[in-house]
Short mmCIF file of C-alpha atoms in Angstrom, two decimals:
data_model
loop_
_atom_site.label_atom_id
_atom_site.label_comp_id
_atom_site.label_asym_id
_atom_site.label_seq_id
_atom_site.Cartn_x
_atom_site.Cartn_y
_atom_site.Cartn_z
CA MET A 1 40.19 -50.48 205.32
CA ARG A 2 41.22 -47.74 202.91
CA THR A 3 39.89 -44.33 203.76
CA HIS A 4 40.37 -41.01 202.08
CA HIS A 5 39.36 -37.79 203.79
CA ARG A 6 38.89 -34.60 201.85
CA THR A 7 37.99 -31.50 203.79
CA PRO A 8 37.19 -28.13 202.19
CA TYR A 9 39.42 -25.36 203.40
CA GLY A 10 36.53 -22.94 203.78
CA PRO A 11 33.57 -21.42 201.96
CA GLY A 12 34.66 -19.80 198.72
CA SER A 13 38.36 -20.31 199.44
CA SER A 14 40.85 -21.23 196.76
CA ALA A 15 43.35 -22.56 199.32
CA PRO A 16 44.60 -26.13 198.93
CA ARG A 17 42.13 -28.82 199.97
CA PRO A 18 43.78 -31.05 202.61
CA THR A 19 43.76 -34.78 201.95
CA VAL A 20 44.76 -37.85 203.92
CA PHE A 21 45.51 -41.21 202.27
CA PRO A 22 46.42 -44.57 203.83
CA LEU A 23 49.99 -45.68 203.12
CA ASP A 24 50.70 -48.82 201.12
CA GLY A 25 52.97 -51.32 202.82
CA ARG A 26 52.99 -49.82 206.33
CA ARG A 27 50.60 -48.51 208.95
CA GLY A 28 50.12 -44.79 208.57
CA VAL A 29 48.81 -41.99 206.42
CA ARG A 30 50.14 -39.57 203.84
CA ALA A 31 48.87 -36.03 204.28
CA ALA A 32 48.80 -33.25 201.70
CA GLY A 33 47.63 -29.65 201.80
CA GLU A 34 47.46 -27.53 204.92
CA VAL A 35 47.33 -28.56 208.57
CA GLY A 36 45.53 -25.71 210.29
CA PRO A 37 42.25 -24.66 211.86
CA ALA A 38 40.16 -25.72 208.86
CA THR A 39 41.51 -29.27 209.06
CA ARG A 40 41.29 -29.73 212.81
CA THR A 41 38.51 -32.35 212.69
CA VAL A 42 40.35 -34.52 210.16
CA ARG A 43 43.68 -34.12 211.99
CA GLU A 44 42.19 -35.09 215.35
CA GLY A 45 40.34 -38.07 213.87
CA VAL A 46 43.43 -39.44 212.14
CA LEU A 47 45.63 -39.02 215.21
CA GLU A 48 43.04 -40.49 217.58
CA ARG A 49 42.68 -43.53 215.34
CA ALA A 50 46.46 -43.92 215.20
CA VAL A 51 46.66 -43.90 219.00
CA ARG A 52 43.71 -46.25 219.45
CA GLU A 53 44.43 -48.88 216.80
CA GLY A 54 47.21 -51.35 216.22
CA ASP A 55 50.59 -51.75 217.77
CA GLY A 56 54.21 -51.07 216.91
CA VAL A 57 55.08 -48.20 214.58
CA TYR A 58 52.62 -45.78 212.98
CA CYS A 59 53.96 -43.65 210.12
CA PRO A 60 52.48 -40.21 209.51
CA GLU A 61 53.94 -38.91 206.23
CA PRO A 62 53.34 -35.16 205.84
CA SER A 63 55.69 -34.82 202.86
CA ASP A 64 53.10 -32.98 200.77
CA VAL A 65 51.88 -30.71 203.55
CA THR A 66 52.44 -27.08 202.64
CA VAL A 67 51.62 -25.45 206.00
CA VAL A 68 51.62 -26.85 209.55
CA ASP A 69 50.35 -24.57 212.28
CA VAL A 70 51.50 -24.80 215.90
CA ALA A 71 48.31 -26.61 216.92
CA GLY A 72 48.92 -29.28 214.26
CA ALA A 73 52.49 -29.91 215.40
CA GLY A 74 51.36 -29.92 219.03
CA ALA A 75 48.57 -32.39 218.26
CA LEU A 76 51.05 -34.81 216.69
CA VAL A 77 53.33 -34.64 219.74
CA ALA A 78 50.38 -34.97 222.15
CA ALA A 79 49.12 -38.05 220.29
CA ALA A 80 52.60 -39.59 220.43
CA GLY A 81 52.59 -39.00 224.19
CA ARG A 82 49.39 -41.07 224.48
CA LEU A 83 50.82 -44.13 222.73
CA GLY A 84 51.02 -47.30 224.78
CA ALA A 85 54.16 -49.21 225.69
CA GLY A 86 56.16 -50.40 222.69
CA ARG A 87 54.40 -47.99 220.31
CA ARG A 88 55.86 -45.06 218.42
CA PHE A 89 55.25 -42.62 215.59
CA VAL A 90 57.90 -42.30 212.91
CA VAL A 91 57.22 -39.15 210.90
CA HIS A 92 58.40 -39.77 207.34
CA ARG A 93 59.65 -36.91 205.17
CA PRO A 94 58.27 -34.00 207.20
CA PRO A 95 58.32 -30.54 205.66
CA PRO A 96 61.31 -28.50 206.92
CA ALA A 97 59.27 -26.36 209.33
CA LEU A 98 57.78 -29.41 211.05
CA GLN A 99 61.16 -31.10 211.18
CA ARG A 100 62.58 -28.09 213.03
CA VAL A 101 59.71 -27.61 215.47
CA LEU A 102 59.00 -31.20 216.60
CA PRO A 103 62.01 -31.43 218.94
CA ALA A 104 61.06 -28.09 220.52
CA PHE A 105 57.74 -29.49 221.75
CA ARG A 106 59.10 -32.54 223.55
CA PRO A 107 62.78 -33.19 222.92
CA ASP A 108 62.70 -36.13 225.36
CA LEU A 109 59.70 -37.87 223.76
CA PRO A 110 60.97 -41.36 222.84
CA THR A 111 57.77 -42.24 220.99
CA THR A 112 58.43 -39.84 218.11
CA GLY A 113 61.06 -40.29 215.44
CA VAL A 114 61.75 -38.54 212.15
CA SER A 115 62.81 -40.33 208.96
CA MET A 116 63.82 -38.50 205.80
CA SER A 117 63.39 -41.62 203.63
#
């Protein structure tokens, strides 16, 4: 099933509108825009679905995300911590700030990897 979520940033705001698209060829989503308080509902829904469904590797790709707040990074790590045996997230092409902060949350978390390709 192909889903596309578009969430307004806020009333009257000209800030980027966050979007989430399914990836072609692998399980996961490509996110664009900002990951912050205004996108909490979408972020939580996408991560919960990733934890609940499927097996193996799930690929969040935040390559077009312009801002990731601490809660967004923490939510990704918390979701990875809820994955069942044999499951993992591989974050493809994270923005530099997210790439730096992920290991700080849980450096020993074997269910999270980062790929620059």
